[in-house]
mmCIF file of N, CA and C in Angstrom:
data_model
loop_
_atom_site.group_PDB
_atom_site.id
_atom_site.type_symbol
_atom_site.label_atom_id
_atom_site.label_comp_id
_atom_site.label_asym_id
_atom_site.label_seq_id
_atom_site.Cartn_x
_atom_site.Cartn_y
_atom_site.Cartn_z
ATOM 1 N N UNK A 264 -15.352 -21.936 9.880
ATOM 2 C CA UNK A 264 -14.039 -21.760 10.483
ATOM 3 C C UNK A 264 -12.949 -21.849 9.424
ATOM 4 N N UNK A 265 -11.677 -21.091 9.823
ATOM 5 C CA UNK A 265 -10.537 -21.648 8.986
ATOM 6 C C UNK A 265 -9.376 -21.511 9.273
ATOM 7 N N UNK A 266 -8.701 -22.974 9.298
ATOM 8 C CA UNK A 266 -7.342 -23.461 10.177
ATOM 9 C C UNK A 266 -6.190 -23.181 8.890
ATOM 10 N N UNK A 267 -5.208 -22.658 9.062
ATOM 11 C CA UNK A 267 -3.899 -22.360 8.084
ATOM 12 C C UNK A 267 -2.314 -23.076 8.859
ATOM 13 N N UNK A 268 -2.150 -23.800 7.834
ATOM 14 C CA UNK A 268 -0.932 -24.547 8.418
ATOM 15 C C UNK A 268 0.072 -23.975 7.523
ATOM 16 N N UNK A 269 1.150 -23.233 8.081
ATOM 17 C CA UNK A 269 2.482 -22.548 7.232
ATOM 18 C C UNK A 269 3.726 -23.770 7.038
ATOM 19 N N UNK A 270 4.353 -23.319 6.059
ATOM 20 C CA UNK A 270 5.492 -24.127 6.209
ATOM 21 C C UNK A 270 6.775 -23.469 5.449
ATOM 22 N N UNK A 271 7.642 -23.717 5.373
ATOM 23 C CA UNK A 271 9.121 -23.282 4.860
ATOM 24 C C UNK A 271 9.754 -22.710 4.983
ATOM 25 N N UNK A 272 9.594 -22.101 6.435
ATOM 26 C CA UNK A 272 10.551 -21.186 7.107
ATOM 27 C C UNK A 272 12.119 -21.742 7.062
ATOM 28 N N UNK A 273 12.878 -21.151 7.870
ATOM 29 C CA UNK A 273 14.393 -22.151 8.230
ATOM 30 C C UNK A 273 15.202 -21.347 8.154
ATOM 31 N N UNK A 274 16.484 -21.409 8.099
ATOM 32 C CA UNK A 274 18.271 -20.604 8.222
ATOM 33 C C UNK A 274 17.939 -20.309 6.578
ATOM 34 N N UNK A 275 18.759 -19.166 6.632
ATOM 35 C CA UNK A 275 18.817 -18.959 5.333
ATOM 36 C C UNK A 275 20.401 -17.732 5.150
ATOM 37 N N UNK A 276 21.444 -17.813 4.595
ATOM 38 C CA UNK A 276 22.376 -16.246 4.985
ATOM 39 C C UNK A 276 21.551 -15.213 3.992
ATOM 40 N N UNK A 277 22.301 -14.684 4.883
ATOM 41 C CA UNK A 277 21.856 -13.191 3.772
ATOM 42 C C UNK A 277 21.967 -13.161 2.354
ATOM 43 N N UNK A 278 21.460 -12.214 0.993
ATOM 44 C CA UNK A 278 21.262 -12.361 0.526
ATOM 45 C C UNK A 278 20.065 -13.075 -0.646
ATOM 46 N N UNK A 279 20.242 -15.046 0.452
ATOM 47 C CA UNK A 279 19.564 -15.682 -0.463
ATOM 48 C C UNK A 279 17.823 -15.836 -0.276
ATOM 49 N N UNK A 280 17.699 -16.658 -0.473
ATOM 50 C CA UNK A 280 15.740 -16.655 -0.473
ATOM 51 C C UNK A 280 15.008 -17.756 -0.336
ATOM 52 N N UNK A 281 13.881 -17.651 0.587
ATOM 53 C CA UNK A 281 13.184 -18.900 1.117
ATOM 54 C C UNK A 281 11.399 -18.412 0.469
ATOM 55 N N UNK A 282 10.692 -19.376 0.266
ATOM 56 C CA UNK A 282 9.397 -19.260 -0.075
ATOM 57 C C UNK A 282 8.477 -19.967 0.819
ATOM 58 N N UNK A 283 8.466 -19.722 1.484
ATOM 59 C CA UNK A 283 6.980 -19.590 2.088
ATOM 60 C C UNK A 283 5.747 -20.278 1.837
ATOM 61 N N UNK A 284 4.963 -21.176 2.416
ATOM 62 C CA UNK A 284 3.700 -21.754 1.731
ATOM 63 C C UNK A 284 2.749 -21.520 2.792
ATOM 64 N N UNK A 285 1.623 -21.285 2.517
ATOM 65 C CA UNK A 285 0.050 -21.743 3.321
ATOM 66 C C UNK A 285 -0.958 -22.329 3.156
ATOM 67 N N UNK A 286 -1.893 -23.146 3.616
ATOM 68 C CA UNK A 286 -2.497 -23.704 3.293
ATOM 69 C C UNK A 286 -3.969 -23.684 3.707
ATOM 70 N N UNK A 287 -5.237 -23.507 3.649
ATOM 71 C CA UNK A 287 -6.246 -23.001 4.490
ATOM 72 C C UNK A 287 -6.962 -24.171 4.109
ATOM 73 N N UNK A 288 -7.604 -24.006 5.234
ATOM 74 C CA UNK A 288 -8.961 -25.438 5.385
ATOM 75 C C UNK A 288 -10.037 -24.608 5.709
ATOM 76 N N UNK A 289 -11.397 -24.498 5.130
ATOM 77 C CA UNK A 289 -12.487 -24.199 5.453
ATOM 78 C C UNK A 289 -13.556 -24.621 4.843
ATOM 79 N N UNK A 290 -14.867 -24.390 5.593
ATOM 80 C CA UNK A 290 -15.933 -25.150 5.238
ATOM 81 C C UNK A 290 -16.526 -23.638 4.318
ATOM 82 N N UNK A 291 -16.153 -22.283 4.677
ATOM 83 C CA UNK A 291 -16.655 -20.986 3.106
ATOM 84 C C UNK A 291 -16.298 -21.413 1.853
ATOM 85 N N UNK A 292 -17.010 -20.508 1.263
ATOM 86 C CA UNK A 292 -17.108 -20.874 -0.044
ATOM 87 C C UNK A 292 -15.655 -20.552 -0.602
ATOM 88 N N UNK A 293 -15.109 -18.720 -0.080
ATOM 89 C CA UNK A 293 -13.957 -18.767 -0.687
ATOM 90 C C UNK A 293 -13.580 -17.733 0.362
ATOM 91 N N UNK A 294 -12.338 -17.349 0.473
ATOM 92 C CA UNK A 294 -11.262 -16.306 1.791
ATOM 93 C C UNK A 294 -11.346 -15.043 0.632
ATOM 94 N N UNK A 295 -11.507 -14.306 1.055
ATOM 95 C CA UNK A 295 -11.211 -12.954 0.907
ATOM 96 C C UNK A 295 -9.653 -12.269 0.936
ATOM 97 N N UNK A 296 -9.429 -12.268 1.775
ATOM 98 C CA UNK A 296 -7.959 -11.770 1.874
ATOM 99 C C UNK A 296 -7.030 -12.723 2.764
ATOM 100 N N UNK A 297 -6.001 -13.404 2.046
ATOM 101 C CA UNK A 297 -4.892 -13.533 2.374
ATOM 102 C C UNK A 297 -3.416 -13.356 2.286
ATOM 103 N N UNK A 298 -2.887 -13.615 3.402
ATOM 104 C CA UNK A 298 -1.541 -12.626 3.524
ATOM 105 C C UNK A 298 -0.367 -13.472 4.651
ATOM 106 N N UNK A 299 0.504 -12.165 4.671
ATOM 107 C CA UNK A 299 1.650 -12.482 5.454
ATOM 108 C C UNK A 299 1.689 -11.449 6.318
ATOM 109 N N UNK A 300 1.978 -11.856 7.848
ATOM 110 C CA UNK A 300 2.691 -11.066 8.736
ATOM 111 C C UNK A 300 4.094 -11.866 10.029
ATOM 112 N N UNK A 301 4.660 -10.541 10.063
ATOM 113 C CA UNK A 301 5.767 -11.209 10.868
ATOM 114 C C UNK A 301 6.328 -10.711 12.168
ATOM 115 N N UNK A 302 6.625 -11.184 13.224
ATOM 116 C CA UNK A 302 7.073 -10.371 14.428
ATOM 117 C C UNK A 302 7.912 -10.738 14.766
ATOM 118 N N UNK A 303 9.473 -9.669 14.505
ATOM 119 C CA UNK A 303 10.711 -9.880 14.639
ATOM 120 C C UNK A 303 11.012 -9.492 16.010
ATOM 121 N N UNK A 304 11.963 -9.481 16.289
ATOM 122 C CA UNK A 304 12.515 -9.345 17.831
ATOM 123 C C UNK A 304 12.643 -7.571 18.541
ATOM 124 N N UNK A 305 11.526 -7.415 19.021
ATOM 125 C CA UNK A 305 11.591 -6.195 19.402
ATOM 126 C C UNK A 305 10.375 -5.298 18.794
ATOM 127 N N UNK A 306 9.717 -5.971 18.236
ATOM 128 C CA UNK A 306 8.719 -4.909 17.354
ATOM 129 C C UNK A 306 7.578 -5.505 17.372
ATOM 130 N N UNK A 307 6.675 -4.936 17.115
ATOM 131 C CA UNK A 307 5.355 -5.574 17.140
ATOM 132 C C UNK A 307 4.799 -6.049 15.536
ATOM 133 N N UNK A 308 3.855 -7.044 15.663
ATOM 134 C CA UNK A 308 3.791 -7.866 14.327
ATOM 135 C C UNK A 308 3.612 -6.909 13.305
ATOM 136 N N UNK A 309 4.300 -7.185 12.004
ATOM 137 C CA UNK A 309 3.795 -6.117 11.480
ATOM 138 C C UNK A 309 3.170 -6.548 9.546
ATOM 139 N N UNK A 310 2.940 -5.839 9.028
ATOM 140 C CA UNK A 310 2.381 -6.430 7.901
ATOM 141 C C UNK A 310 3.208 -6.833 6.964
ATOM 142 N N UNK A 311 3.344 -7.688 5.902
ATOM 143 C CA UNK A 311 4.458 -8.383 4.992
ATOM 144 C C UNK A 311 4.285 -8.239 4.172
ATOM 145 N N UNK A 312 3.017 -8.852 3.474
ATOM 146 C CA UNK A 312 2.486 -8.602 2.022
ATOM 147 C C UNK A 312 0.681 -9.338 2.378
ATOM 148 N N UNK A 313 -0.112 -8.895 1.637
ATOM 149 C CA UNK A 313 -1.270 -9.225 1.401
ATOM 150 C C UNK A 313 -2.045 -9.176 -0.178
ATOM 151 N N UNK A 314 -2.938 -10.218 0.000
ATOM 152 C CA UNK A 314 -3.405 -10.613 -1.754
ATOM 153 C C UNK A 314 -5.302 -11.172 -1.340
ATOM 154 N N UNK A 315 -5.317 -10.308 -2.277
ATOM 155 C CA UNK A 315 -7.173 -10.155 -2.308
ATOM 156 C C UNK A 315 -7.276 -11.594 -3.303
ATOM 157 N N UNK A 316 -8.966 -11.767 -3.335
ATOM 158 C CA UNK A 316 -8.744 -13.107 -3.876
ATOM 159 C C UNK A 316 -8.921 -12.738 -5.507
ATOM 160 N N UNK A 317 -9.231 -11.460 -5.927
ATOM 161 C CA UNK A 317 -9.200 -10.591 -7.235
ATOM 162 C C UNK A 317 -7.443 -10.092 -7.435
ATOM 163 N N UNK A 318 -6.815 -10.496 -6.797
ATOM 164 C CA UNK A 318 -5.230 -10.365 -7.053
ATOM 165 C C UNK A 318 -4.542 -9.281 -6.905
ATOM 166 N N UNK A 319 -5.697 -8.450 -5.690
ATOM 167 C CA UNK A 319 -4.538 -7.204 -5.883
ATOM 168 C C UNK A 319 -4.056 -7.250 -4.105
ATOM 169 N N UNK A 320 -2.714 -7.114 -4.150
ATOM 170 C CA UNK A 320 -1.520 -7.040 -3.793
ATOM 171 C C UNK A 320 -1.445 -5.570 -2.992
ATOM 172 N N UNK A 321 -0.746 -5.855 -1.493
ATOM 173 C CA UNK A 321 -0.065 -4.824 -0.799
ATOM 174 C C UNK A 321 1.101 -5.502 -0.062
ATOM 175 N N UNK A 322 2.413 -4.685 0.283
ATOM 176 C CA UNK A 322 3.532 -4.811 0.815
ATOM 177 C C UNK A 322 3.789 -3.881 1.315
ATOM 178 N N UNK A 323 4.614 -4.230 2.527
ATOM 179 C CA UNK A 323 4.944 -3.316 3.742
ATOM 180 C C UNK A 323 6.227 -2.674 3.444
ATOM 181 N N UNK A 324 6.689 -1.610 3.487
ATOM 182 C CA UNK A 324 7.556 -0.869 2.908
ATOM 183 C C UNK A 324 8.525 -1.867 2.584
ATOM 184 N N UNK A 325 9.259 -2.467 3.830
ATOM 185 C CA UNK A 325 10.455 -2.989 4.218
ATOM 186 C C UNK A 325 10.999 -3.987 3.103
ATOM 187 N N UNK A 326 10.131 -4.106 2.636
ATOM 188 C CA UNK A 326 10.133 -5.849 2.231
ATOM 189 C C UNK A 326 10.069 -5.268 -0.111
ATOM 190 N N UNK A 327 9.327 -4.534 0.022
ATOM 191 C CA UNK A 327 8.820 -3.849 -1.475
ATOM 192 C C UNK A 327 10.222 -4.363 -2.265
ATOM 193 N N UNK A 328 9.723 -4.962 -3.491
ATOM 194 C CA UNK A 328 10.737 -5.225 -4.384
ATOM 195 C C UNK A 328 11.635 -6.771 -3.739
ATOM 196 N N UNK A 329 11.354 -7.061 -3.062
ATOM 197 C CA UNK A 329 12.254 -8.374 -2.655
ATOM 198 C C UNK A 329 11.263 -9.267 -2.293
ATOM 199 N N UNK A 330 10.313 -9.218 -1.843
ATOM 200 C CA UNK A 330 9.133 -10.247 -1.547
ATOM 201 C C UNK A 330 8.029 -10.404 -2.675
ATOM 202 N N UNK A 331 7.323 -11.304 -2.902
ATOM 203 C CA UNK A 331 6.588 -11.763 -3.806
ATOM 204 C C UNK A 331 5.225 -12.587 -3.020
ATOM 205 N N UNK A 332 4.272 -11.672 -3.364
ATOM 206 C CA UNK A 332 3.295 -12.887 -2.579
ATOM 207 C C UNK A 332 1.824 -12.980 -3.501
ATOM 208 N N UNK A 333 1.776 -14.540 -3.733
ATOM 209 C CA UNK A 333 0.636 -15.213 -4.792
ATOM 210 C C UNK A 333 -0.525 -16.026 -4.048
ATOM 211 N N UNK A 334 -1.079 -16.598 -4.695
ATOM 212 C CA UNK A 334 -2.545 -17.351 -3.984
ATOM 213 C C UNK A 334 -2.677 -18.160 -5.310
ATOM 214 N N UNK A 335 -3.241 -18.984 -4.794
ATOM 215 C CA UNK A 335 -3.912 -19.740 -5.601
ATOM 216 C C UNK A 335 -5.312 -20.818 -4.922
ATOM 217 N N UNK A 336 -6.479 -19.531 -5.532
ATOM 218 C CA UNK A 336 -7.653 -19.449 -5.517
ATOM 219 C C UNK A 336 -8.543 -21.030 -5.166
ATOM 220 N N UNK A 337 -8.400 -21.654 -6.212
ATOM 221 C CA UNK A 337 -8.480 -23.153 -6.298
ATOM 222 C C UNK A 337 -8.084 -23.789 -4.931
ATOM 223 N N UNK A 338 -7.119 -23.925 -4.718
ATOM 224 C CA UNK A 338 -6.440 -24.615 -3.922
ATOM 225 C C UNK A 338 -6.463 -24.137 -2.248
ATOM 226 N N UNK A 339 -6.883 -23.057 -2.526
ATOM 227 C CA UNK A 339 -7.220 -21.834 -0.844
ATOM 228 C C UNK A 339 -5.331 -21.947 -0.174
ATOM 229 N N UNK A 340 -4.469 -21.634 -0.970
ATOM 230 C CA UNK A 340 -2.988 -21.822 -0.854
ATOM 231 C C UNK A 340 -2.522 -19.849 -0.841
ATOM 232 N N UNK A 341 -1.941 -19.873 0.249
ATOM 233 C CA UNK A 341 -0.367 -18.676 -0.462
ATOM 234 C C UNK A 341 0.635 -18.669 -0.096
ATOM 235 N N UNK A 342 1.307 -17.882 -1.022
ATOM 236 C CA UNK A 342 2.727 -18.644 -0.709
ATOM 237 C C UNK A 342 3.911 -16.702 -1.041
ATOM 238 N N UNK A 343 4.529 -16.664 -0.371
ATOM 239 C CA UNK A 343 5.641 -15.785 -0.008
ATOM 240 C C UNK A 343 6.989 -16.204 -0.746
ATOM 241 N N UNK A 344 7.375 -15.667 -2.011
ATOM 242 C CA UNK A 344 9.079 -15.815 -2.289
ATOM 243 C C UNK A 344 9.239 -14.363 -1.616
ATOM 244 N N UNK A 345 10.543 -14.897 -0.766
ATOM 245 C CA UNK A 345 11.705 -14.141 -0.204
ATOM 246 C C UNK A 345 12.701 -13.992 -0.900
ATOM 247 N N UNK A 346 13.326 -13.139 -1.324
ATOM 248 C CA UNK A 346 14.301 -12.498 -2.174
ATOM 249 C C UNK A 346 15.160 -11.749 -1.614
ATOM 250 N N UNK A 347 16.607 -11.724 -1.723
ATOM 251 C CA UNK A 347 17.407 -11.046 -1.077
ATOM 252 C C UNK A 347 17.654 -10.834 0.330
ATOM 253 N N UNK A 348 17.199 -11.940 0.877
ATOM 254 C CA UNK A 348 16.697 -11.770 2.606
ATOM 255 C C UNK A 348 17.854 -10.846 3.312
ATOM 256 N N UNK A 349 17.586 -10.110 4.465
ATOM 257 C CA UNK A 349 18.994 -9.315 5.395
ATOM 258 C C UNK A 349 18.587 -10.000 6.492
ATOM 259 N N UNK A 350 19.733 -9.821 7.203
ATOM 260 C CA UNK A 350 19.067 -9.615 8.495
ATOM 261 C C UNK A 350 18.231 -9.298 9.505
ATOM 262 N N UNK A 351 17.887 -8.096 9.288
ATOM 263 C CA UNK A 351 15.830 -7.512 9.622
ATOM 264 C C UNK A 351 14.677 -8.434 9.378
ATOM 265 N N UNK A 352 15.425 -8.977 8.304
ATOM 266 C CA UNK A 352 14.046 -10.078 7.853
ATOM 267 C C UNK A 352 13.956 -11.108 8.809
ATOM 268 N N UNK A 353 14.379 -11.664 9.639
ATOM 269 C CA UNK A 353 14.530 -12.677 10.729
ATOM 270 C C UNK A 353 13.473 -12.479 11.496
ATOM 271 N N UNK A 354 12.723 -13.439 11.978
ATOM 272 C CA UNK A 354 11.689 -13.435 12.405
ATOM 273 C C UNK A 354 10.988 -14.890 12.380
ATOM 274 N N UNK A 355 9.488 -14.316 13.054
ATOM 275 C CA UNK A 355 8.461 -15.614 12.673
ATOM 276 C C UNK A 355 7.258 -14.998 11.831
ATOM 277 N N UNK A 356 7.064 -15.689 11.192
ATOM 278 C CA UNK A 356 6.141 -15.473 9.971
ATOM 279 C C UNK A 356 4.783 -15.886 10.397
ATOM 280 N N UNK A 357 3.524 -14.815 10.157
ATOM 281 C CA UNK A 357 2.196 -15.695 10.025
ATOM 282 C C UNK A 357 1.581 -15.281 9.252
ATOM 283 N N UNK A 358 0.950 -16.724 8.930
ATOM 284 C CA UNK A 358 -0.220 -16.876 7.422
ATOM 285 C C UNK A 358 -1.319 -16.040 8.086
ATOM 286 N N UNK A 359 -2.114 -15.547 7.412
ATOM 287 C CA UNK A 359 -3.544 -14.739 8.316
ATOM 288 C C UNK A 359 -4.498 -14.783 6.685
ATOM 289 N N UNK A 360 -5.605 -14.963 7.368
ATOM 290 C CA UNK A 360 -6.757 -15.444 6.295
ATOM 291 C C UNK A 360 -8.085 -14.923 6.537
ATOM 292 N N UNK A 361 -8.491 -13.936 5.930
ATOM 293 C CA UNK A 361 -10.292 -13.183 6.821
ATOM 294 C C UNK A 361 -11.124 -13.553 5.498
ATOM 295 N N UNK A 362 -12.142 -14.236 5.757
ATOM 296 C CA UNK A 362 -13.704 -14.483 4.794
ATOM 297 C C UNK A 362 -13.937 -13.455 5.064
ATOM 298 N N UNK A 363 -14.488 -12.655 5.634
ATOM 299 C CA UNK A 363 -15.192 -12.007 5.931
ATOM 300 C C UNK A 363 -14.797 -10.634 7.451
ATOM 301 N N UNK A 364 -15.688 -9.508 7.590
ATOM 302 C CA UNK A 364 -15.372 -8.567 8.528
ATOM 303 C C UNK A 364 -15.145 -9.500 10.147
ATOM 304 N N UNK A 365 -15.764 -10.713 10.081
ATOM 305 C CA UNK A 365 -16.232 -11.233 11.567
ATOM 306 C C UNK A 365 -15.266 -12.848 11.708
ATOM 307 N N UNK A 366 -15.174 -13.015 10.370
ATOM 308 C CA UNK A 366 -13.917 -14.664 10.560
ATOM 309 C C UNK A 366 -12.826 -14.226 9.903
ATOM 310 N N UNK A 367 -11.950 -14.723 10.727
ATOM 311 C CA UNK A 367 -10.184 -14.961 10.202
ATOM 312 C C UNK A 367 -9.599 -15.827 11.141
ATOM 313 N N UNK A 368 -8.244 -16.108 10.624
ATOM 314 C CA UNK A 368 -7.655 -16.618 11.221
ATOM 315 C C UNK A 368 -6.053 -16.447 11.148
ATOM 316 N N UNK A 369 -5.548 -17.237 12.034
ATOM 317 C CA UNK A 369 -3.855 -16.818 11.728
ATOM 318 C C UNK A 369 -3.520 -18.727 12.090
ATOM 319 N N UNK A 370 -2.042 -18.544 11.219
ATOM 320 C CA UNK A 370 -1.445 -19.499 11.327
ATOM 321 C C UNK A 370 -0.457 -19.729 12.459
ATOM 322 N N UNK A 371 0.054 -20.984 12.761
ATOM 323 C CA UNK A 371 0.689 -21.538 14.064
ATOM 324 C C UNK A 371 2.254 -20.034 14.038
ATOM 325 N N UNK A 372 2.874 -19.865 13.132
ATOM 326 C CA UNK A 372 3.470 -19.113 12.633
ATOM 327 C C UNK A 372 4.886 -20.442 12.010
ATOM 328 N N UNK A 373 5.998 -19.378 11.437
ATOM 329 C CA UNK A 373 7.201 -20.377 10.665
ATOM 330 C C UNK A 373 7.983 -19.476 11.260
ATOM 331 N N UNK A 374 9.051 -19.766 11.430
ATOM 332 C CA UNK A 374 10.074 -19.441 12.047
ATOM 333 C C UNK A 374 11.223 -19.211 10.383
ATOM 334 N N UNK A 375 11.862 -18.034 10.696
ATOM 335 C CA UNK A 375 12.834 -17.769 9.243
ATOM 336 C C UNK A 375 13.998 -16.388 10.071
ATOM 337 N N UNK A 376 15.121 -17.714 9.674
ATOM 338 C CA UNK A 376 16.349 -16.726 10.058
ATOM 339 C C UNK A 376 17.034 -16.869 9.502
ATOM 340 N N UNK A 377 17.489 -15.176 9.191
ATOM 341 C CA UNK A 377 18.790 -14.800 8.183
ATOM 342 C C UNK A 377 19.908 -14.436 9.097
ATOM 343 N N UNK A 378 20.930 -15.250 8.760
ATOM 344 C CA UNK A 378 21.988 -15.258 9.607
ATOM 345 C C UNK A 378 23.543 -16.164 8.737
ATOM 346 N N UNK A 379 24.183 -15.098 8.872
ATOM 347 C CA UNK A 379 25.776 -15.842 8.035
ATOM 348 C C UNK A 379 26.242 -16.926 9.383
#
């Protein structure tokens, strides 16, 4: 199994930037892919950024060039810098974590709003 507890959501105005952490608990050897997704008001969840445990990296248009998302392997951790946040970016955030084609999981989610 594997449980992911997020944290560092919160107010943030526009412009500035919040980072993001996750944390995974499991009894596998190691996660395969972890990532970010988020479901803002009106839309359905959608993808944020994702990181293989070989380090390669995808981002969802919206976000390209202002988001940053790392892992650290060791620790079964990832973590999201937010950069330049707008308004669109408001939302709730979830950690999501797959070993494998048949286990994953998602996190409780974080709550992150950009708002003057």
């Amino acid at each position: 199994q594997v449980q992911l507890v997020e944290s560092g959501g919160g107010l943030v105005q526009p412009g500035g930037s919040l980072r993001l952490s996750c944390v995974a608990s499991t009894t596998f050897f190691s996660i395969n892919a972890m990532g970010w997704y988020r479901q803002t008001p009106g839309k359905e969840r959608e993808l944020v950024a994702t990181i293989t445990n070989d380090g390669s990296t995808n981002y969802g248009d919206s976000v390209k060039g202002r988001f940053s998302i790392s892992r650290d392997n060791a620790k079964n951790t990832v973590a999201l810098q937010m950069n330049s946040l707008k308004p669109e970016d408001t939302g709730v955030y979830y950690c999501h974590a797959s070993v494998n084609l048949y286990v994953a999981a998602w996190g409780q989610g974080t709550l992150v709003t950009v708002s003057s």
